[in-house]
CSV table of C-alpha atoms in Angstrom, one decimal:
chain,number,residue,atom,x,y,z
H,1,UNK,CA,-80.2,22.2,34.1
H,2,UNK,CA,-78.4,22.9,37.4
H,3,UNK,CA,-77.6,20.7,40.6
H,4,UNK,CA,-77.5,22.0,43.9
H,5,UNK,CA,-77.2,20.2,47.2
H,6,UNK,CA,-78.2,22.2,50.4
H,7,UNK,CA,-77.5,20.6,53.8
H,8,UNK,CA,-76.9,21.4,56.9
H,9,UNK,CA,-73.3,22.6,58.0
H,10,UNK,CA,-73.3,19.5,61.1
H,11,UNK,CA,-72.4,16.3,61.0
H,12,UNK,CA,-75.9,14.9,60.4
H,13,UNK,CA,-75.8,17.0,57.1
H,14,UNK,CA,-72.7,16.3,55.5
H,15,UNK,CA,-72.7,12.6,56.4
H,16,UNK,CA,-76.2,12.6,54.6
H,17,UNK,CA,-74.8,14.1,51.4
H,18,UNK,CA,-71.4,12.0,51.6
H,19,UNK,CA,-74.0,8.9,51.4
H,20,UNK,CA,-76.1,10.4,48.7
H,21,UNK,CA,-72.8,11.6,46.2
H,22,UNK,CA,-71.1,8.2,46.9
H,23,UNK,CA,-74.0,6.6,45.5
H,24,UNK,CA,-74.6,9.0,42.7
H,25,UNK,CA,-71.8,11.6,42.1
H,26,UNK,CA,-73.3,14.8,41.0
H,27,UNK,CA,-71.3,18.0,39.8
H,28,UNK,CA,-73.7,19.8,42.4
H,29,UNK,CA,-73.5,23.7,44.0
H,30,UNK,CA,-73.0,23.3,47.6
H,31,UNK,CA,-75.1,25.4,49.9
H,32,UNK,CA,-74.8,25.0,53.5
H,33,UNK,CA,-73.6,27.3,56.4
H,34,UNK,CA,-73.4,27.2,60.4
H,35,UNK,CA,-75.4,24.7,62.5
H,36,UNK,CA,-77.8,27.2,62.6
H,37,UNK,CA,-78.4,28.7,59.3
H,38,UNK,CA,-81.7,26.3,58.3
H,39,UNK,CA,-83.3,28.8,55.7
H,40,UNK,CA,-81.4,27.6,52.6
H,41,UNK,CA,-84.1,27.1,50.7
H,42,UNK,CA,-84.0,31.4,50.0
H,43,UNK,CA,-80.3,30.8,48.7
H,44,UNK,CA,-81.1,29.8,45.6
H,45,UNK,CA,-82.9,30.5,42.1
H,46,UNK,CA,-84.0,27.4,41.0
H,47,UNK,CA,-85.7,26.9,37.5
H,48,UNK,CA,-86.7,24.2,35.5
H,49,UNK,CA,-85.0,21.1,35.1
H,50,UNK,CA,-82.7,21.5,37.5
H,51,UNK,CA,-82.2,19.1,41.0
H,52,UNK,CA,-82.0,20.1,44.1
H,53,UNK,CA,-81.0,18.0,47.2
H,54,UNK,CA,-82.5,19.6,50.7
H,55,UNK,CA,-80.6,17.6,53.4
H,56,UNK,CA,-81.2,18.5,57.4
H,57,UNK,CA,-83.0,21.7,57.5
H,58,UNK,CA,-86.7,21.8,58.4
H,59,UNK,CA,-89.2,21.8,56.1
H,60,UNK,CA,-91.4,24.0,57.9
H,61,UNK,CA,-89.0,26.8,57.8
H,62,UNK,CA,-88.0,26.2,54.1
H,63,UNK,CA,-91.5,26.2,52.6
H,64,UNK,CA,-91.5,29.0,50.8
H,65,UNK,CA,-88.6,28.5,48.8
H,66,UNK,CA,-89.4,24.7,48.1
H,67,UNK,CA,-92.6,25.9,46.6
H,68,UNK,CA,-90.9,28.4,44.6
H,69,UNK,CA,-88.9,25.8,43.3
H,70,UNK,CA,-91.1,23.3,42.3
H,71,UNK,CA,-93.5,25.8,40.6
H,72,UNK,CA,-90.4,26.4,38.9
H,73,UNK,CA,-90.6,23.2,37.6
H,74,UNK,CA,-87.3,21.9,39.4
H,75,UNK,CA,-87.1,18.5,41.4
H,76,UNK,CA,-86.6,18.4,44.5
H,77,UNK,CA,-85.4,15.3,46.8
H,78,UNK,CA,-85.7,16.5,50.7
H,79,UNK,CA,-84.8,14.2,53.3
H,80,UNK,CA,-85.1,15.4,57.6
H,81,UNK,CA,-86.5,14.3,60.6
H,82,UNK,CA,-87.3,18.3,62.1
H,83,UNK,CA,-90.9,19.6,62.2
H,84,UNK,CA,-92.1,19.6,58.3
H,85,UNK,CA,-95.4,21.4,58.1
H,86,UNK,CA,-97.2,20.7,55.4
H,87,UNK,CA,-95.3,18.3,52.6
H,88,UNK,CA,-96.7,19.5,49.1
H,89,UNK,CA,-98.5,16.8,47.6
H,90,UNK,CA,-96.2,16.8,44.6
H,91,UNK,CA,-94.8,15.0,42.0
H,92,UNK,CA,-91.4,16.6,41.8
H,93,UNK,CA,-91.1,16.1,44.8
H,94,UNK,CA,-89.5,13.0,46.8
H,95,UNK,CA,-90.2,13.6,51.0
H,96,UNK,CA,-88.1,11.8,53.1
H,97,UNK,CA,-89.1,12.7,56.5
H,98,UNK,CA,-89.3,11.2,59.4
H,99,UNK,CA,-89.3,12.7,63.1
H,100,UNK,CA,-89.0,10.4,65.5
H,101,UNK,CA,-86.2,11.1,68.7
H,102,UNK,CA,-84.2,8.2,67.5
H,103,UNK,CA,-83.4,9.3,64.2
H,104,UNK,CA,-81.6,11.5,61.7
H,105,UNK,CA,-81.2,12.3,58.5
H,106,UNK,CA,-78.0,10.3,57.5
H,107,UNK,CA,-80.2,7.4,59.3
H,108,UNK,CA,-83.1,8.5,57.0
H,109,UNK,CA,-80.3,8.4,54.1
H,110,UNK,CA,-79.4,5.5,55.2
H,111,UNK,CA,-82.4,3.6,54.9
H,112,UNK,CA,-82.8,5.3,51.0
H,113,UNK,CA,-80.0,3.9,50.2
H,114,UNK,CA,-80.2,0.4,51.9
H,115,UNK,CA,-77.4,0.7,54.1
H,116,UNK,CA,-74.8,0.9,51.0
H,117,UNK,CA,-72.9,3.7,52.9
H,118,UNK,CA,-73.5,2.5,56.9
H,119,UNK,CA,-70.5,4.1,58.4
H,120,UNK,CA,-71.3,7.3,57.4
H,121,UNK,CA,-74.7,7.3,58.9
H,122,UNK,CA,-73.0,5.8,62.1
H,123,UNK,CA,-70.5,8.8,62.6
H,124,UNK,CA,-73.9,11.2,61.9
H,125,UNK,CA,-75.9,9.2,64.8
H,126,UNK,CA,-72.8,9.7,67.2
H,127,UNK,CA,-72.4,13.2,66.1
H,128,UNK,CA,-76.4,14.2,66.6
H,129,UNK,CA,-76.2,12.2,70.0
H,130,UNK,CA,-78.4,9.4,68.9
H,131,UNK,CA,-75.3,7.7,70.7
H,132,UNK,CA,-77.8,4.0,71.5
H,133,UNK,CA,-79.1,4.2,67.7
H,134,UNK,CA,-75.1,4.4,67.1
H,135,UNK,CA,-73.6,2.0,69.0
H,136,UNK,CA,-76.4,-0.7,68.5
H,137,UNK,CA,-75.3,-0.4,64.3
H,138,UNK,CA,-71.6,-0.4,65.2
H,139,UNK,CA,-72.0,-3.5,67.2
H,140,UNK,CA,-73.9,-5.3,64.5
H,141,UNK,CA,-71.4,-4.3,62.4
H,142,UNK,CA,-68.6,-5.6,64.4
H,143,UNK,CA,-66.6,-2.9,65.1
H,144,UNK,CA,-64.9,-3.0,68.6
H,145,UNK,CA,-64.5,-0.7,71.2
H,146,UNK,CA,-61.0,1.4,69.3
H,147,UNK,CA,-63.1,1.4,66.0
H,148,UNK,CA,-66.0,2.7,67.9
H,149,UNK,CA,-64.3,5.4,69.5
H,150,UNK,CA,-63.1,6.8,66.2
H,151,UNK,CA,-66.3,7.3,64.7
H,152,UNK,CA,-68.1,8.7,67.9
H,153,UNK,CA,-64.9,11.3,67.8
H,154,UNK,CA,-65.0,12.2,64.3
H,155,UNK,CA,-69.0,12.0,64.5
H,156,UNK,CA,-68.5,14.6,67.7
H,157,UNK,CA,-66.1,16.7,65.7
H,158,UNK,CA,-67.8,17.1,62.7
H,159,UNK,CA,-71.0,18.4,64.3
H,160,UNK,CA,-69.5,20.4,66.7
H,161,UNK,CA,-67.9,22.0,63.4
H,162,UNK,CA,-70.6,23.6,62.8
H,163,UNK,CA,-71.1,25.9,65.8
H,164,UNK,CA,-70.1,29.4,65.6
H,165,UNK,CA,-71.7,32.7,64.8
H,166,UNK,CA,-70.4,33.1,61.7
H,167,UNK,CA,-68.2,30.9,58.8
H,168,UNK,CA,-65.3,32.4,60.6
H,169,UNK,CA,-65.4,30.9,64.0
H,170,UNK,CA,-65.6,27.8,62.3
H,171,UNK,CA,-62.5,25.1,62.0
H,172,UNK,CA,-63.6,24.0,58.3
H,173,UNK,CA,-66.2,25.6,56.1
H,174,UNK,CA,-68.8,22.4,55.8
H,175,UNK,CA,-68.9,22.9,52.0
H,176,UNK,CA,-64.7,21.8,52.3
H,177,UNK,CA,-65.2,19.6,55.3
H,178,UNK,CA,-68.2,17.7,52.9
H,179,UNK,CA,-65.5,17.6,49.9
H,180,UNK,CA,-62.6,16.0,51.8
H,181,UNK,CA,-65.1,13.4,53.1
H,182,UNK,CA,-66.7,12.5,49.6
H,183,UNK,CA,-63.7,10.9,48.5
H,184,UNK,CA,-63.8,8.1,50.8
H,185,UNK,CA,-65.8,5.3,51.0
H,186,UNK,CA,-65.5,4.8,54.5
H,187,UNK,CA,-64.6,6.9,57.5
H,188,UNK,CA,-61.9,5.0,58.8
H,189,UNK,CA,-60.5,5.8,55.6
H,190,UNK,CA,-60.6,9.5,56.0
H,191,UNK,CA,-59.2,8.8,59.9
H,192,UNK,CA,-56.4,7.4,58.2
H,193,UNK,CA,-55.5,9.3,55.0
H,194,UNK,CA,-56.4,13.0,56.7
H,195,UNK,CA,-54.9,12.4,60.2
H,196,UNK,CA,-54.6,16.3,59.9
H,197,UNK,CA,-58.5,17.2,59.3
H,198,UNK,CA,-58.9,14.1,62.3
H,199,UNK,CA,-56.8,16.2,64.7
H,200,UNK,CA,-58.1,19.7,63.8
H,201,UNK,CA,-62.0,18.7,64.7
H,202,UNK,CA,-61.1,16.5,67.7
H,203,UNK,CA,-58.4,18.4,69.3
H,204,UNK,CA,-59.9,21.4,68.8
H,205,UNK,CA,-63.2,20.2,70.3
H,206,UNK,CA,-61.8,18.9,73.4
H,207,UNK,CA,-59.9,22.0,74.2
H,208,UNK,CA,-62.6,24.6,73.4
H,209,UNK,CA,-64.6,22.5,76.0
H,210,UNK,CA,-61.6,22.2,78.7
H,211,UNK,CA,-61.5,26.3,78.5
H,212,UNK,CA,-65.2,26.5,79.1
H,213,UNK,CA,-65.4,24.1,82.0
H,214,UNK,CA,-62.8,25.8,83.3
H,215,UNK,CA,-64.8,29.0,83.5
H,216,UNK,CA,-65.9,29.8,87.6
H,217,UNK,CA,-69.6,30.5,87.9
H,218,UNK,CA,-70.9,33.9,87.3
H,219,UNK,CA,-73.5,33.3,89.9
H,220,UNK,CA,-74.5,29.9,90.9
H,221,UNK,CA,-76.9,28.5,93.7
H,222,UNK,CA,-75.6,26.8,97.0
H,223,UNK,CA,-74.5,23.3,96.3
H,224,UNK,CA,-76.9,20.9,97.7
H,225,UNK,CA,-80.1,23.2,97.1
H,226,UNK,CA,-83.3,21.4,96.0
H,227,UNK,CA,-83.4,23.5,92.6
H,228,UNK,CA,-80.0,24.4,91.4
H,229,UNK,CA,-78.8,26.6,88.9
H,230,UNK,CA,-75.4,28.7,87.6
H,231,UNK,CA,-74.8,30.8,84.9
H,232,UNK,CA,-71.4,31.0,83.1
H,233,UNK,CA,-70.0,34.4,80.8
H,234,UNK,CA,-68.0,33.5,78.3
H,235,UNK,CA,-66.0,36.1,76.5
H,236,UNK,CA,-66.0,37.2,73.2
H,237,UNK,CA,-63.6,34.5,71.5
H,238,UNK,CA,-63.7,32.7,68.6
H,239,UNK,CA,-63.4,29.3,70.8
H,240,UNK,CA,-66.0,31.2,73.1
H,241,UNK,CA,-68.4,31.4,70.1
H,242,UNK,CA,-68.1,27.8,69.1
H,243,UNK,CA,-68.5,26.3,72.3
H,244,UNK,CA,-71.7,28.2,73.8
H,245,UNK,CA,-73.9,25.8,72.3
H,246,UNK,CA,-72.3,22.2,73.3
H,247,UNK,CA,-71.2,23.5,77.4
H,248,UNK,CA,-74.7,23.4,78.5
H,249,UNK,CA,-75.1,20.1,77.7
H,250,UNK,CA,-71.6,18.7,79.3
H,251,UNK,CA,-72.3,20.5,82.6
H,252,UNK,CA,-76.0,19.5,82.1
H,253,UNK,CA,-74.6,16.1,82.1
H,254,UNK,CA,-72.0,16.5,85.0
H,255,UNK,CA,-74.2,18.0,87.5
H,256,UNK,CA,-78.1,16.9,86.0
H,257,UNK,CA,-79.8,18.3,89.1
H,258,UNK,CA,-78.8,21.8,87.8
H,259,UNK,CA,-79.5,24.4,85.2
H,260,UNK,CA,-77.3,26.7,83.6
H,261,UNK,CA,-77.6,30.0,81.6
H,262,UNK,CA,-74.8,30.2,79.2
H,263,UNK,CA,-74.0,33.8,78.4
H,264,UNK,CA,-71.5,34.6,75.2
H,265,UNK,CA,-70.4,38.1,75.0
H,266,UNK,CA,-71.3,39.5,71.5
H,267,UNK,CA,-69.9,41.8,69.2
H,268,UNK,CA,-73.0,44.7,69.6
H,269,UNK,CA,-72.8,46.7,72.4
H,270,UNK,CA,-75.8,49.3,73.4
H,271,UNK,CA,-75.0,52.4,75.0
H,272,UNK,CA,-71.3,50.8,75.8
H,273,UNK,CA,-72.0,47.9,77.7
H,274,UNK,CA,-72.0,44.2,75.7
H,275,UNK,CA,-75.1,41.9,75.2
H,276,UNK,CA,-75.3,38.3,74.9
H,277,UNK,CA,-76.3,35.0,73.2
H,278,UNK,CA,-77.8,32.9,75.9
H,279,UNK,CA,-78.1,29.2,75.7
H,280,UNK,CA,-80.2,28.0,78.2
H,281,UNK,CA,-80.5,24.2,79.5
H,282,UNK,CA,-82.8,22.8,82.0
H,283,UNK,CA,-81.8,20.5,84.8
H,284,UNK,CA,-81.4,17.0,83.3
H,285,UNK,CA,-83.2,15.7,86.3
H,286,UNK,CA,-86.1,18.4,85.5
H,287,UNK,CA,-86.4,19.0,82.1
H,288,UNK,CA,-88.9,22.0,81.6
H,289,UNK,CA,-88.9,25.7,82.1
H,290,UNK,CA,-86.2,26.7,79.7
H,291,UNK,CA,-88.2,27.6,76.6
H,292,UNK,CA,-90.8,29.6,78.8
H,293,UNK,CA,-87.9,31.6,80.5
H,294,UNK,CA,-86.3,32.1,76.9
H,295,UNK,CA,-89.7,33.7,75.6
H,296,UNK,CA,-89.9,36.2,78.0
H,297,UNK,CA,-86.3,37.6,76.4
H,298,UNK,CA,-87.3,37.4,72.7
H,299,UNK,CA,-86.1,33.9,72.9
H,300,UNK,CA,-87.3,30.8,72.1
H,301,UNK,CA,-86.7,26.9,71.8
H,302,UNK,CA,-88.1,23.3,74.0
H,303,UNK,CA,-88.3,22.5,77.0
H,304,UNK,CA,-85.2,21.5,77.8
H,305,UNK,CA,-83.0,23.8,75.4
H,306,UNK,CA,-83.6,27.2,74.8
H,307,UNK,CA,-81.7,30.0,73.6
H,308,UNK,CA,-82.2,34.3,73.5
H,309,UNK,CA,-79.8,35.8,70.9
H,310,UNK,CA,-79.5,39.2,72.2
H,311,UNK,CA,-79.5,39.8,75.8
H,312,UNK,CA,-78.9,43.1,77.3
H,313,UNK,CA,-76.4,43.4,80.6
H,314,UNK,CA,-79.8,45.2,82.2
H,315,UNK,CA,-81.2,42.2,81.7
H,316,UNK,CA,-78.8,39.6,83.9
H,317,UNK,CA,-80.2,40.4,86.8
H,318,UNK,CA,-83.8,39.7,85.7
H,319,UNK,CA,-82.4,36.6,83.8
H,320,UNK,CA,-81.2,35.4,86.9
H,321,UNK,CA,-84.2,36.2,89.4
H,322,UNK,CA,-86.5,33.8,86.7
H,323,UNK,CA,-83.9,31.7,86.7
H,324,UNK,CA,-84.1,30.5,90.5
């Protein structure tokens, strides 16, 4: 019989496990990844008997290998609050899903577990952006606004951990960055007793996203025009990398009637010019267009947030024109 314990390399998915193996330590194998890396679920060989924790990855795009495993005859406890598809009416099986906007899965944890392990799920909630969900259990908690601050940071560090293209681009592998967490109780603990790990995730976040708003505007609309929009390049950098995904949202959020193309050189090149991994956000103010703008690159996502992963420098131009 074998454990394993797949999450999700983000904040939401570590504080979900740190809850689970406070309340029951387990000898598990850790499988997890970047922020994006969801199909975990094809990482393993389960067989019978053994127990396998699924923790912040959609069920929809796991179900091949969480049938797999339970004809196996393993059990599997899967907690998440993306799109499922169709849970298997099984008995191995213990579903914890739940996908309303005001929720994630160290809240979903959470609630399992009756609250034994709050703080944790507080520092996910802040980390996912569920910042009322956050501050509402903070307050009723009693924390003030200093202790507040330290969780939101570490919950904002942690996640943003988990952006990158590859393990390398990353501060902390999650697998480590779950390890140094597990051994304490309580975040505020682990502020304390690993000042260094503190430092690394929130120093590190805060000047990745100084360098990127401090990149000028490829291209950008007039200021003041009815539909704005800008597109930033960012080079190919490790701090470049890491940041792509989270600058959207902060200029999103500094200028809400405008939307922004962000374009992250990549390593490929065809026929000696670079492509790009585009993160696309929709005005605030205006929140559609971006998913049907990613589609017609190969891309894909909501509304609101979309993203192409391989963008050719033919392509800016065309970008741009369905863009404004």
């Amino acid at each position: 019989m074998a454990d394993y314990d797949l999450f999700n390399g983000d904040a939401d998915g570590i504080c979900s496990l740190v809850q689970l193996r406070l309340a029951e330590p387990r000898n598990s194998t850790l499988t997890t990844g970047i922020k994006r890396d969801i199909k975990l679920m094809g990482h393993i060989r389960p067989e019978a008997g053994d127990r396998i924790t699924v923790l912040d990855v959609s069920m929809e795009k796991n179900q091949k290998g969480l049938h797999a495993a339970l004809e196996a005859g393993a059990t599997v406890f899967y907690a998440d609050h993306h799109q499922s598809g169709d849970i298997p009416d099984h008995p191995a099986l213990s579903a914890h899903i739940n996908t309303a906007s005001n929720t994630c899965t160290a809240l979903i944890v959470d609630y399992y577990l009756k609250g034994k392990y709050r703080d944790w799920a507080i520092v996910a909630a802040y980390g996912d952006n569920i910042t009322q969900v956050a501050e509402e259990l903070a307050n009723q908690a009693g924390y003030n606004t200093a202790q507040k601050l330290m969780l939101e940071q570490l919950g904002v560090g942690m996640n943003y951990n988990g952006y990158g293209a590859s393990l390398d681009d990353l501060f902390y592998h999650p697998a480590e960055l779950f390890r140094i967490a597990v051994q304490y109780d309580s975040p505020f603990d682990m502020i304390e007793t690993r000042q260094d790990v503190y430092r690394t995730l929130t120093v590190g976040y805060q000047e990745d996203m100084d360098k990127g708003l401090s990149i000028v505007p490829y291209r950008e609309t007039h200021p003041g025009e009815e539909k704005g929009a800008a597109m930033i390049m960012l080079p190919n950098e490790q701090w470049a990398r890491r940041i792509s995904g989270v600058l959207g949202n902060e200029l999103a959020n500094q200028n809400p009637d405008r939307a922004h193309a962000i374009l992250t050189e990549r390593e490929e090149q065809v026929d000696g010019k670079p492509t790009y991994l585009v993160s696309i956000r929709a005005a605030k103010n205006n929140l559609v267009g971006a998913d049907t703008i990613a589609v017609k690159f190969g891309g894909g996502g909501r509304k609101g947030a979309a993203g192409i992963d391989r963008l050719l420098e033919t392509e800016i131009d065309t970008l741009w024109a369905e863009f404004t």
